[in-house]
Amino acid sequence: MALQRVGVVGFGLMGHGIAQVAAQAGYQVIVRETEQRFIDAGFKRVDASLDRMVKGGRVAEAEAKTARGRIETTTEVKALRDCQLVIEAITEDLALKKTLYRELDAICPPATIFASNTSSMTIAELAASTKRPDRFAGLHFFNPVQVMKLVEIVRAITTSDETIGTLREFTAKIGKTGVVCKDTPGFIVNRLLIPYLNAAIRALEEGVATPEEIDEAVKLGLGYPMGPFTLLDYVGLDTQYHASNVLYDEFKRPDQAPPPLLKRMVLAGHHGRKSGRGFYQYDEKGERKK
Ligand code: CAA
């Protein structure tokens, strides 16, 4: 199916990046947020990212301006009715997502494909809240979306081959590598990443070394771009906690269970960079305090 108009629901951490890369690839994009202030915040992120790309010489200024102009916004779900693909990137709340999908299902033509950016929910369950479970899949992006090359294309037991084919084409056109995987908790990356990050927290609990030392060791010893504590603060401790619980609920493997320190930090509101404090502390611009 030829895609021209892509809907994105949610203009937050992931949604703004998805909307931006789709617009940069030439798609007409319409983003739905619940309130104008979230639209303004999303555009602030898009502008900062495009600015970085222009300054780094990766994108021409005129090209950035054209891409920015391709992003329309709305607070109305019904404004997404002409999209051939709708990507949902809202809060990880099952009831909210199901309500949204029911609404979208009622207004979008039968051929429109729905894709969820969820990192923790069962795609088949979300698909079952619509009358198009064959035109429903997961499209899992990585943060920062503008830089990370991978998209997991998640095939639910109901997803058709045609839908997977269209999503493969879309993923390639936005300059990403799509890897198709099963609808199973954590998909590929989080299934491996979550136990690794939990192991780092347990090492800290056991006094193996400080967060700075563990980060330095992993960066230099494994060649990872970020150490585990920098990454935990970057993706959010609340996200790690939620994803750990989802994996543990399904498989009951001890390495997937959230470590006590993670739970306590989340309950204390230390969610990482976005809350100003996680394993490190951050200023209002999100820069790490020395
Ligand atoms: N928009 C545009 N460009 C960006 C950007 C953004 N939001 N963020 C970074 N960049 C660019 C920078 O401008 C820079 O490019 P130039 O050199 O051309 O200016 C380049 O990326 C590198 O950035 P930095 O120099 O600031 O720093 P860095 O080299 O450490 O790279 C990073 C930053 C890309 C984030 C890198 O540290 C990294 O890859 N970290 C690991 C991130 C990761 O693992 N993400 C997955 C998290 S898991 C997840 O998302 C899934 C889930 O379900 C939880």
Coordinates of C-alpha atoms in Angstrom, one line a residue, residues 1-287:
M1 CA 0.0 0.0 0.0
A2 CA 1.3 3.5 -0.9
L3 CA 1.7 5.6 2.2
Q4 CA 1.5 9.4 1.9
R5 CA -0.1 10.6 5.1
V6 CA 1.1 9.3 8.4
G7 CA -0.6 10.0 11.7
V8 CA 1.3 10.0 15.0
V9 CA -0.6 10.0 18.3
G10 CA 1.5 11.4 21.1
F11 CA 4.1 14.2 20.7
G12 CA 6.3 13.2 23.6
L13 CA 9.8 11.7 24.0
M14 CA 9.2 9.1 21.2
G15 CA 6.3 10.7 19.3
H16 CA 8.2 13.9 18.4
G17 CA 11.1 11.8 17.0
I18 CA 8.8 9.5 15.0
A19 CA 6.9 12.5 13.5
Q20 CA 10.2 14.2 12.7
V21 CA 11.9 11.3 10.9
A22 CA 8.7 10.6 8.9
A23 CA 8.5 14.3 7.9
Q24 CA 12.2 14.2 7.0
A25 CA 11.5 11.2 4.8
G26 CA 8.9 13.2 2.8
Y27 CA 5.7 12.0 4.4
Q28 CA 2.9 14.4 5.3
V29 CA 2.5 14.0 9.0
I30 CA -0.3 14.8 11.3
V31 CA 0.3 14.6 15.1
R32 CA -2.4 14.4 17.6
E33 CA -1.9 15.5 21.2
T34 CA -4.5 16.1 23.9
E35 CA -3.6 19.7 24.7
Q36 CA -1.9 22.6 22.9
R37 CA 0.9 22.8 25.6
F38 CA 2.0 19.3 24.7
I39 CA 2.0 20.3 21.0
D40 CA 4.2 23.3 21.9
A41 CA 6.6 21.1 23.9
G42 CA 6.8 18.5 21.1
F43 CA 7.7 21.2 18.5
K44 CA 10.4 22.5 20.9
R45 CA 12.0 19.1 20.8
V46 CA 11.7 18.8 17.1
D47 CA 13.2 22.3 16.6
A48 CA 16.1 21.5 18.9
S49 CA 16.8 18.3 17.1
L50 CA 16.6 19.8 13.6
D51 CA 18.8 22.6 14.8
R52 CA 21.4 20.1 16.0
M53 CA 21.3 18.3 12.7
V54 CA 21.7 21.5 10.7
K55 CA 24.6 22.7 13.0
G56 CA 26.3 19.2 12.7
G57 CA 26.0 19.5 8.8
R58 CA 23.8 16.4 8.6
V59 CA 20.8 18.3 7.2
A60 CA 20.6 21.4 5.0
E61 CA 18.7 24.3 6.6
A62 CA 16.1 24.4 3.8
E63 CA 15.5 20.7 4.1
A64 CA 15.0 21.0 7.9
K65 CA 12.5 23.9 7.2
T66 CA 10.6 21.8 4.6
A67 CA 10.4 18.8 7.0
R68 CA 9.2 21.0 9.9
G69 CA 6.5 22.3 7.5
R70 CA 5.2 18.8 6.8
I71 CA 4.2 18.3 10.4
E72 CA 0.6 19.3 11.1
T73 CA -0.9 19.1 14.6
T74 CA -4.3 18.6 16.1
T75 CA -6.1 17.9 19.4
E76 CA -8.8 15.9 17.6
V77 CA -8.5 12.2 16.9
K78 CA -10.9 12.5 13.9
A79 CA -8.3 14.7 12.1
L80 CA -6.4 11.4 11.5
R81 CA -9.1 9.9 9.3
D82 CA -7.2 10.4 6.0
C83 CA -4.0 8.6 7.2
Q84 CA -2.9 5.4 5.6
L85 CA -0.7 4.6 8.7
V86 CA -1.3 5.7 12.3
I87 CA 1.6 5.2 14.8
E88 CA 0.6 5.4 18.4
A89 CA 3.2 6.6 20.9
I90 CA 1.1 7.6 24.0
T91 CA 1.6 6.7 27.7
E92 CA 1.9 3.0 28.5
D93 CA -1.6 2.8 29.8
L94 CA -3.6 -0.1 28.5
A95 CA -7.1 1.4 29.1
L96 CA -6.1 4.7 27.4
K97 CA -4.6 2.9 24.4
K98 CA -7.7 0.7 24.0
T99 CA -10.0 3.7 24.1
L100 CA -7.8 5.5 21.5
Y101 CA -7.7 2.5 19.2
R102 CA -11.5 2.1 19.4
E103 CA -11.9 5.7 18.4
L104 CA -9.4 5.4 15.5
D105 CA -11.0 2.2 14.3
A106 CA -14.3 4.0 14.0
I107 CA -13.0 7.0 11.9
C108 CA -10.2 5.5 9.8
P109 CA -10.8 3.6 6.5
P110 CA -10.5 -0.2 6.8
A111 CA -7.2 -0.2 4.9
T112 CA -5.4 2.1 7.4
I113 CA -2.7 0.3 9.3
F114 CA -2.3 0.9 13.0
A115 CA 1.1 0.5 14.7
S116 CA 1.9 0.8 18.3
N117 CA 5.3 2.0 19.6
T118 CA 4.6 0.2 22.9
S119 CA 7.7 -1.4 24.5
S120 CA 5.8 -3.5 27.0
M121 CA 2.2 -4.3 25.9
T122 CA 1.0 -7.3 24.0
I123 CA 0.3 -6.2 20.4
A124 CA -2.4 -8.9 20.0
E125 CA -4.4 -7.5 22.9
L126 CA -4.3 -3.9 21.5
A127 CA -5.2 -5.3 18.0
A128 CA -8.2 -7.1 19.5
S129 CA -9.7 -3.7 20.5
T130 CA -10.1 -3.0 16.7
K131 CA -11.9 -4.7 13.8
R132 CA -8.6 -4.8 11.9
P133 CA -6.3 -7.1 13.8
D134 CA -4.6 -8.1 10.6
R135 CA -3.7 -4.5 9.9
F136 CA -2.2 -4.0 13.3
A137 CA 1.4 -4.4 14.4
G138 CA 4.1 -3.1 16.7
L139 CA 6.6 -0.5 15.5
H140 CA 9.1 -0.1 18.3
F141 CA 11.5 2.8 18.0
F142 CA 14.6 3.6 20.1
N143 CA 15.5 6.7 21.9
P144 CA 16.7 9.1 20.5
V145 CA 14.6 8.2 17.5
Q146 CA 16.5 10.6 15.2
V147 CA 19.8 8.8 15.8
M148 CA 19.0 5.1 16.6
K149 CA 18.9 3.0 13.4
L150 CA 16.7 0.1 14.6
V151 CA 12.9 -0.3 14.5
E152 CA 11.5 -3.6 15.7
I153 CA 8.5 -4.5 13.5
V154 CA 6.4 -6.7 15.8
R155 CA 4.2 -9.3 14.3
A156 CA 1.2 -10.2 16.4
I157 CA -0.4 -13.6 15.8
T158 CA -3.1 -11.8 13.8
T159 CA -0.8 -9.5 11.7
S160 CA -1.0 -10.1 7.9
D161 CA 2.1 -10.5 5.7
E162 CA 0.9 -7.5 3.7
T163 CA 1.0 -5.3 6.8
I164 CA 4.5 -6.5 7.6
G165 CA 5.5 -5.7 4.0
T166 CA 4.1 -2.2 4.2
L167 CA 5.9 -1.5 7.5
R168 CA 9.2 -2.9 6.1
E169 CA 8.9 -0.4 3.3
F170 CA 8.0 2.5 5.6
T171 CA 10.9 1.6 8.0
A172 CA 13.4 1.6 5.1
K173 CA 12.1 4.9 3.7
I174 CA 12.6 6.7 7.0
G175 CA 16.2 5.5 7.0
K176 CA 15.9 2.8 9.6
T177 CA 16.6 -0.9 9.7
G178 CA 13.5 -2.9 10.5
V179 CA 13.9 -6.3 12.2
V180 CA 10.7 -8.4 12.3
C181 CA 10.1 -10.2 15.6
K182 CA 7.5 -12.1 17.6
D183 CA 4.9 -10.4 19.9
T184 CA 6.6 -11.5 23.1
P185 CA 7.5 -9.4 26.2
G186 CA 10.5 -7.2 25.6
F187 CA 10.6 -8.1 21.9
I188 CA 14.3 -8.5 21.1
V189 CA 16.2 -5.6 22.5
N190 CA 14.4 -5.1 25.8
R191 CA 14.5 -8.8 26.5
L192 CA 18.3 -8.5 26.6
L193 CA 18.6 -4.9 27.8
I194 CA 16.4 -5.1 30.9
P195 CA 18.2 -7.9 32.7
Y196 CA 21.5 -6.3 31.9
L197 CA 20.4 -3.0 33.4
N198 CA 19.0 -4.8 36.5
A199 CA 22.4 -6.6 36.9
A200 CA 24.1 -3.2 36.9
I201 CA 21.8 -2.0 39.7
R202 CA 22.4 -5.2 41.7
A203 CA 26.2 -4.7 41.3
L204 CA 25.7 -1.2 42.8
E205 CA 23.5 -2.6 45.6
E206 CA 26.3 -5.1 46.4
G207 CA 28.9 -2.3 46.5
V208 CA 30.9 -3.6 43.5
A209 CA 31.7 0.0 42.4
T210 CA 30.1 3.4 42.1
P211 CA 27.7 4.3 39.2
E212 CA 30.5 6.4 37.6
E213 CA 33.0 3.5 37.8
I214 CA 30.5 0.9 36.5
D215 CA 29.6 3.3 33.6
E216 CA 33.3 3.9 32.8
A217 CA 34.1 0.2 32.9
V218 CA 31.2 -0.7 30.5
K219 CA 32.0 2.1 28.1
L220 CA 35.7 1.3 27.9
G221 CA 35.5 -2.4 28.4
L222 CA 32.6 -3.2 26.1
G223 CA 32.6 -0.2 23.8
Y224 CA 29.0 0.8 24.6
P225 CA 28.2 4.4 23.9
M226 CA 26.7 4.9 27.4
G227 CA 27.2 3.0 30.6
P228 CA 24.2 1.4 32.3
F229 CA 23.5 4.2 34.8
T230 CA 23.7 6.9 32.2
L231 CA 21.4 4.9 30.0
L232 CA 19.0 4.2 32.9
D233 CA 18.7 7.9 33.6
Y234 CA 18.3 8.5 29.9
V235 CA 15.4 6.1 29.3
G236 CA 13.8 6.7 32.7
L237 CA 13.9 4.5 35.8
D238 CA 10.1 4.3 35.8
T239 CA 10.3 2.8 32.3
Q240 CA 12.9 0.3 33.4
Y241 CA 10.8 -0.6 36.4
H242 CA 7.6 -1.1 34.3
A243 CA 9.4 -3.1 31.7
S244 CA 11.1 -5.3 34.3
N245 CA 7.7 -6.1 35.9
V246 CA 6.2 -7.0 32.5
L247 CA 9.0 -9.4 31.7
Y248 CA 9.0 -10.9 35.2
D249 CA 5.2 -11.3 35.1
E250 CA 5.5 -13.4 31.9
F251 CA 8.6 -15.4 32.4
K252 CA 9.3 -15.4 36.2
R253 CA 13.1 -15.3 35.7
P254 CA 14.9 -13.7 38.7
D255 CA 17.2 -11.5 36.5
Q256 CA 14.1 -9.8 35.1
A257 CA 12.6 -8.9 38.5
P258 CA 13.2 -5.2 39.5
P259 CA 16.0 -4.8 42.1
P260 CA 14.8 -3.3 45.4
L261 CA 16.9 -0.1 44.8
L262 CA 15.2 0.5 41.5
K263 CA 11.8 0.2 43.1
R264 CA 12.7 2.6 45.9
M265 CA 14.2 5.2 43.5
V266 CA 11.0 5.1 41.4
L267 CA 8.8 5.4 44.4
A268 CA 10.9 8.4 45.6
G269 CA 10.3 10.1 42.2
H270 CA 13.9 9.7 41.1
H271 CA 13.1 8.9 37.5
G272 CA 16.3 10.0 35.9
R273 CA 17.1 12.9 33.6
K274 CA 13.5 13.9 33.1
S275 CA 12.9 14.4 36.8
G276 CA 16.3 16.0 37.5
R277 CA 17.5 13.1 39.5
G278 CA 18.2 9.4 39.0
F279 CA 21.6 7.8 39.6
Y280 CA 23.0 11.3 38.7
Q281 CA 21.6 14.8 39.0
Y282 CA 20.6 17.1 36.1
D283 CA 19.9 20.8 35.6
E284 CA 16.8 22.3 34.0
K285 CA 18.2 21.8 30.5
G286 CA 18.8 18.1 31.2
E287 CA 22.5 18.5 31.4

